[in-house]
Amino acid sequence: MRAVRSTLESSDSPVRGSAQLARVAYAGALTGIVAMTMAFVTLAAASSEGANANPLVSRAVTTASAGPFLVATVGFAAFLMSAGLLTLRTGVLARWTGIVALIGATAFLVTLLTVISATGGGSAFGYAFFPAILSLVTRTIATSIATSARWRRCPQRHWNAPGVVDT
């Protein structure tokens, strides 16, 4: 994540506000990851009793996990929207990754509409979650490959962890 962030906020970008968009992308990704982890841990805890679990408690915990999933949706939408806009404005990564990111951000925002039509009732808006996650994974893999290939060609632009000095 740090490599993609430093690529997005590269100082040689002529576009005003690119550093702020890169920070929004980083914060959105972090928020999405933490919220998704919270939702998965909540669901795992609900099913830890196995067959001995009280069905009412399991249903309540599953319904309660919708909150972290929706927070993850907002975080990933912010990540993809800002990274997509930044990619299209600066050309720092392939243009198609910016388009995929904007499609994914829109799908995540459509997923938020499940709140309007009851989270537990099988809302049709929930079907937008699959293309949203698919675009998130596709863009993440593509930008990771592009970033690592770029840094293999230009090792002087490679970032170092704090306190690490190249020899």
Short mmCIF file of C-alpha atoms in Angstrom, two decimals:
data_model
loop_
_atom_site.label_atom_id
_atom_site.label_comp_id
_atom_site.label_asym_id
_atom_site.label_seq_id
_atom_site.Cartn_x
_atom_site.Cartn_y
_atom_site.Cartn_z
CA MET A 1 0.00 0.00 0.00
CA ARG A 2 2.84 2.34 0.79
CA ALA A 3 4.43 1.77 -2.61
CA VAL A 4 1.23 2.65 -4.45
CA ARG A 5 0.73 5.69 -2.21
CA SER A 6 4.21 7.01 -2.91
CA THR A 7 3.69 6.43 -6.63
CA LEU A 8 0.42 8.36 -6.57
CA GLU A 9 1.81 11.31 -4.64
CA SER A 10 5.05 11.57 -6.58
CA SER A 11 6.40 15.09 -6.34
CA ASP A 12 6.92 15.51 -10.08
CA SER A 13 3.16 15.58 -10.75
CA PRO A 14 2.04 18.88 -12.30
CA VAL A 15 -1.54 18.37 -11.12
CA ARG A 16 -2.54 20.47 -8.14
CA GLY A 17 -3.96 18.47 -5.25
CA SER A 18 -2.44 15.13 -6.20
CA ALA A 19 -0.80 14.71 -2.79
CA GLN A 20 -4.15 15.24 -1.05
CA LEU A 21 -5.89 12.74 -3.34
CA ALA A 22 -3.13 10.22 -2.62
CA ARG A 23 -3.70 10.69 1.11
CA VAL A 24 -7.46 10.19 0.65
CA ALA A 25 -6.75 7.00 -1.29
CA TYR A 26 -4.45 5.73 1.46
CA ALA A 27 -6.91 6.59 4.25
CA GLY A 28 -9.80 5.04 2.33
CA ALA A 29 -7.90 1.81 1.74
CA LEU A 30 -6.89 1.64 5.39
CA THR A 31 -10.47 2.28 6.52
CA GLY A 32 -11.81 -0.37 4.15
CA ILE A 33 -9.28 -2.97 5.28
CA VAL A 34 -9.89 -2.37 8.99
CA ALA A 35 -13.69 -2.37 8.64
CA MET A 36 -13.68 -5.51 6.49
CA THR A 37 -11.48 -7.23 9.07
CA MET A 38 -13.89 -6.21 11.83
CA ALA A 39 -16.82 -7.67 9.87
CA PHE A 40 -15.02 -10.96 9.22
CA VAL A 41 -13.97 -11.30 12.86
CA THR A 42 -17.54 -10.60 13.98
CA LEU A 43 -18.89 -13.29 11.64
CA ALA A 44 -16.22 -15.76 12.74
CA ALA A 45 -17.08 -15.14 16.38
CA ALA A 46 -20.77 -15.69 15.65
CA SER A 47 -20.08 -19.10 14.14
CA SER A 48 -17.48 -20.24 16.70
CA GLU A 49 -20.06 -22.23 18.67
CA GLY A 50 -20.86 -24.35 15.64
CA ALA A 51 -24.05 -26.42 15.90
CA ASN A 52 -24.53 -25.41 19.56
CA ALA A 53 -25.01 -21.72 18.70
CA ASN A 54 -28.31 -20.09 19.47
CA PRO A 55 -29.86 -19.21 16.07
CA LEU A 56 -31.24 -15.91 17.34
CA VAL A 57 -27.83 -14.80 18.58
CA SER A 58 -26.16 -15.88 15.33
CA ARG A 59 -28.71 -13.93 13.29
CA ALA A 60 -28.29 -10.85 15.47
CA VAL A 61 -24.50 -10.93 15.18
CA THR A 62 -24.71 -11.47 11.43
CA THR A 63 -27.06 -8.50 11.10
CA ALA A 64 -24.78 -6.41 13.30
CA SER A 65 -21.83 -7.16 11.02
CA ALA A 66 -23.55 -5.18 8.26
CA GLY A 67 -22.25 -1.97 9.86
CA PRO A 68 -18.55 -2.77 9.40
CA PHE A 69 -19.24 -4.02 5.87
CA LEU A 70 -20.87 -0.68 5.01
CA VAL A 71 -17.97 1.26 6.56
CA ALA A 72 -15.61 -0.84 4.43
CA THR A 73 -17.72 0.05 1.41
CA VAL A 74 -17.28 3.76 2.11
CA GLY A 75 -13.54 3.36 2.64
CA PHE A 76 -13.01 1.37 -0.53
CA ALA A 77 -15.20 3.79 -2.51
CA ALA A 78 -13.05 6.71 -1.30
CA PHE A 79 -9.88 4.77 -2.15
CA LEU A 80 -10.98 3.81 -5.64
CA MET A 81 -12.53 7.19 -6.47
CA SER A 82 -9.49 9.22 -5.43
CA ALA A 83 -6.98 6.78 -6.92
CA GLY A 84 -8.97 6.60 -10.16
CA LEU A 85 -9.23 10.36 -10.48
CA LEU A 86 -5.56 10.77 -9.69
CA THR A 87 -4.58 8.11 -12.22
CA LEU A 88 -6.64 9.72 -14.96
CA ARG A 89 -5.44 13.25 -14.16
CA THR A 90 -1.73 12.52 -13.85
CA GLY A 91 -1.17 9.46 -16.00
CA VAL A 92 1.08 7.99 -13.31
CA LEU A 93 -0.41 4.53 -13.96
CA ALA A 94 -2.16 2.96 -16.94
CA ARG A 95 -5.36 4.78 -17.90
CA TRP A 96 -7.48 1.61 -17.79
CA THR A 97 -6.67 1.17 -14.07
CA GLY A 98 -8.20 4.59 -13.42
CA ILE A 99 -11.36 3.63 -15.31
CA VAL A 100 -11.60 0.31 -13.43
CA ALA A 101 -11.17 2.21 -10.16
CA LEU A 102 -13.99 4.63 -10.99
CA ILE A 103 -16.30 1.76 -11.96
CA GLY A 104 -15.47 0.03 -8.67
CA ALA A 105 -16.06 3.21 -6.66
CA THR A 106 -19.45 3.64 -8.30
CA ALA A 107 -20.34 0.00 -7.55
CA PHE A 108 -19.33 0.44 -3.90
CA LEU A 109 -21.51 3.55 -3.66
CA VAL A 110 -24.45 1.64 -5.18
CA THR A 111 -23.89 -1.06 -2.54
CA LEU A 112 -24.50 1.59 0.13
CA LEU A 113 -28.09 1.81 -1.08
CA THR A 114 -28.77 -1.50 0.71
CA VAL A 115 -29.37 0.64 3.79
CA ILE A 116 -32.46 2.10 2.11
CA SER A 117 -34.01 -1.27 1.39
CA ALA A 118 -33.19 -3.17 4.62
CA THR A 119 -29.84 -4.90 4.98
CA GLY A 120 -31.23 -8.32 5.88
CA GLY A 121 -33.88 -8.60 3.18
CA GLY A 122 -31.70 -9.52 0.19
CA SER A 123 -31.58 -6.08 -1.38
CA ALA A 124 -30.90 -5.90 -5.11
CA PHE A 125 -28.32 -3.17 -4.42
CA GLY A 126 -26.15 -5.75 -2.68
CA TYR A 127 -25.39 -7.35 -6.04
CA ALA A 128 -23.12 -4.37 -6.80
CA PHE A 129 -20.71 -5.67 -4.16
CA PHE A 130 -19.30 -8.38 -6.45
CA PRO A 131 -18.26 -6.06 -9.32
CA ALA A 132 -16.96 -3.61 -6.72
CA ILE A 133 -14.71 -6.19 -5.08
CA LEU A 134 -13.69 -7.53 -8.50
CA SER A 135 -12.58 -4.07 -9.63
CA LEU A 136 -10.77 -3.50 -6.32
CA VAL A 137 -8.82 -6.74 -6.68
CA THR A 138 -8.13 -6.17 -10.40
CA ARG A 139 -6.86 -2.65 -9.85
CA THR A 140 -4.79 -3.63 -6.84
CA ILE A 141 -3.07 -6.48 -8.68
CA ALA A 142 -2.47 -4.39 -11.81
CA THR A 143 -1.03 -1.42 -9.95
CA SER A 144 1.12 -3.66 -7.78
CA ILE A 145 2.62 -5.33 -10.83
CA ALA A 146 3.11 -2.00 -12.62
CA THR A 147 4.67 -0.38 -9.55
CA SER A 148 7.08 -3.23 -8.89
CA ALA A 149 8.09 -3.35 -12.57
CA ARG A 150 8.66 0.40 -12.61
CA TRP A 151 10.78 0.30 -9.48
CA ARG A 152 12.86 -2.58 -10.78
CA ARG A 153 13.74 -0.41 -13.78
CA CYS A 154 14.42 2.73 -11.68
CA PRO A 155 15.84 1.62 -8.31
CA GLN A 156 16.83 5.19 -7.34
CA ARG A 157 13.11 6.07 -6.98
CA HIS A 158 12.54 3.17 -4.58
CA TRP A 159 11.44 4.27 -1.10
CA ASN A 160 13.19 3.12 2.00
CA ALA A 161 11.68 2.35 5.35
CA PRO A 162 12.48 4.98 7.97
CA GLY A 163 15.99 4.54 9.27
CA VAL A 164 17.12 2.26 6.41
CA VAL A 165 19.99 3.53 4.31
CA ASP A 166 20.96 2.20 0.88
CA THR A 167 24.53 0.95 0.59
#
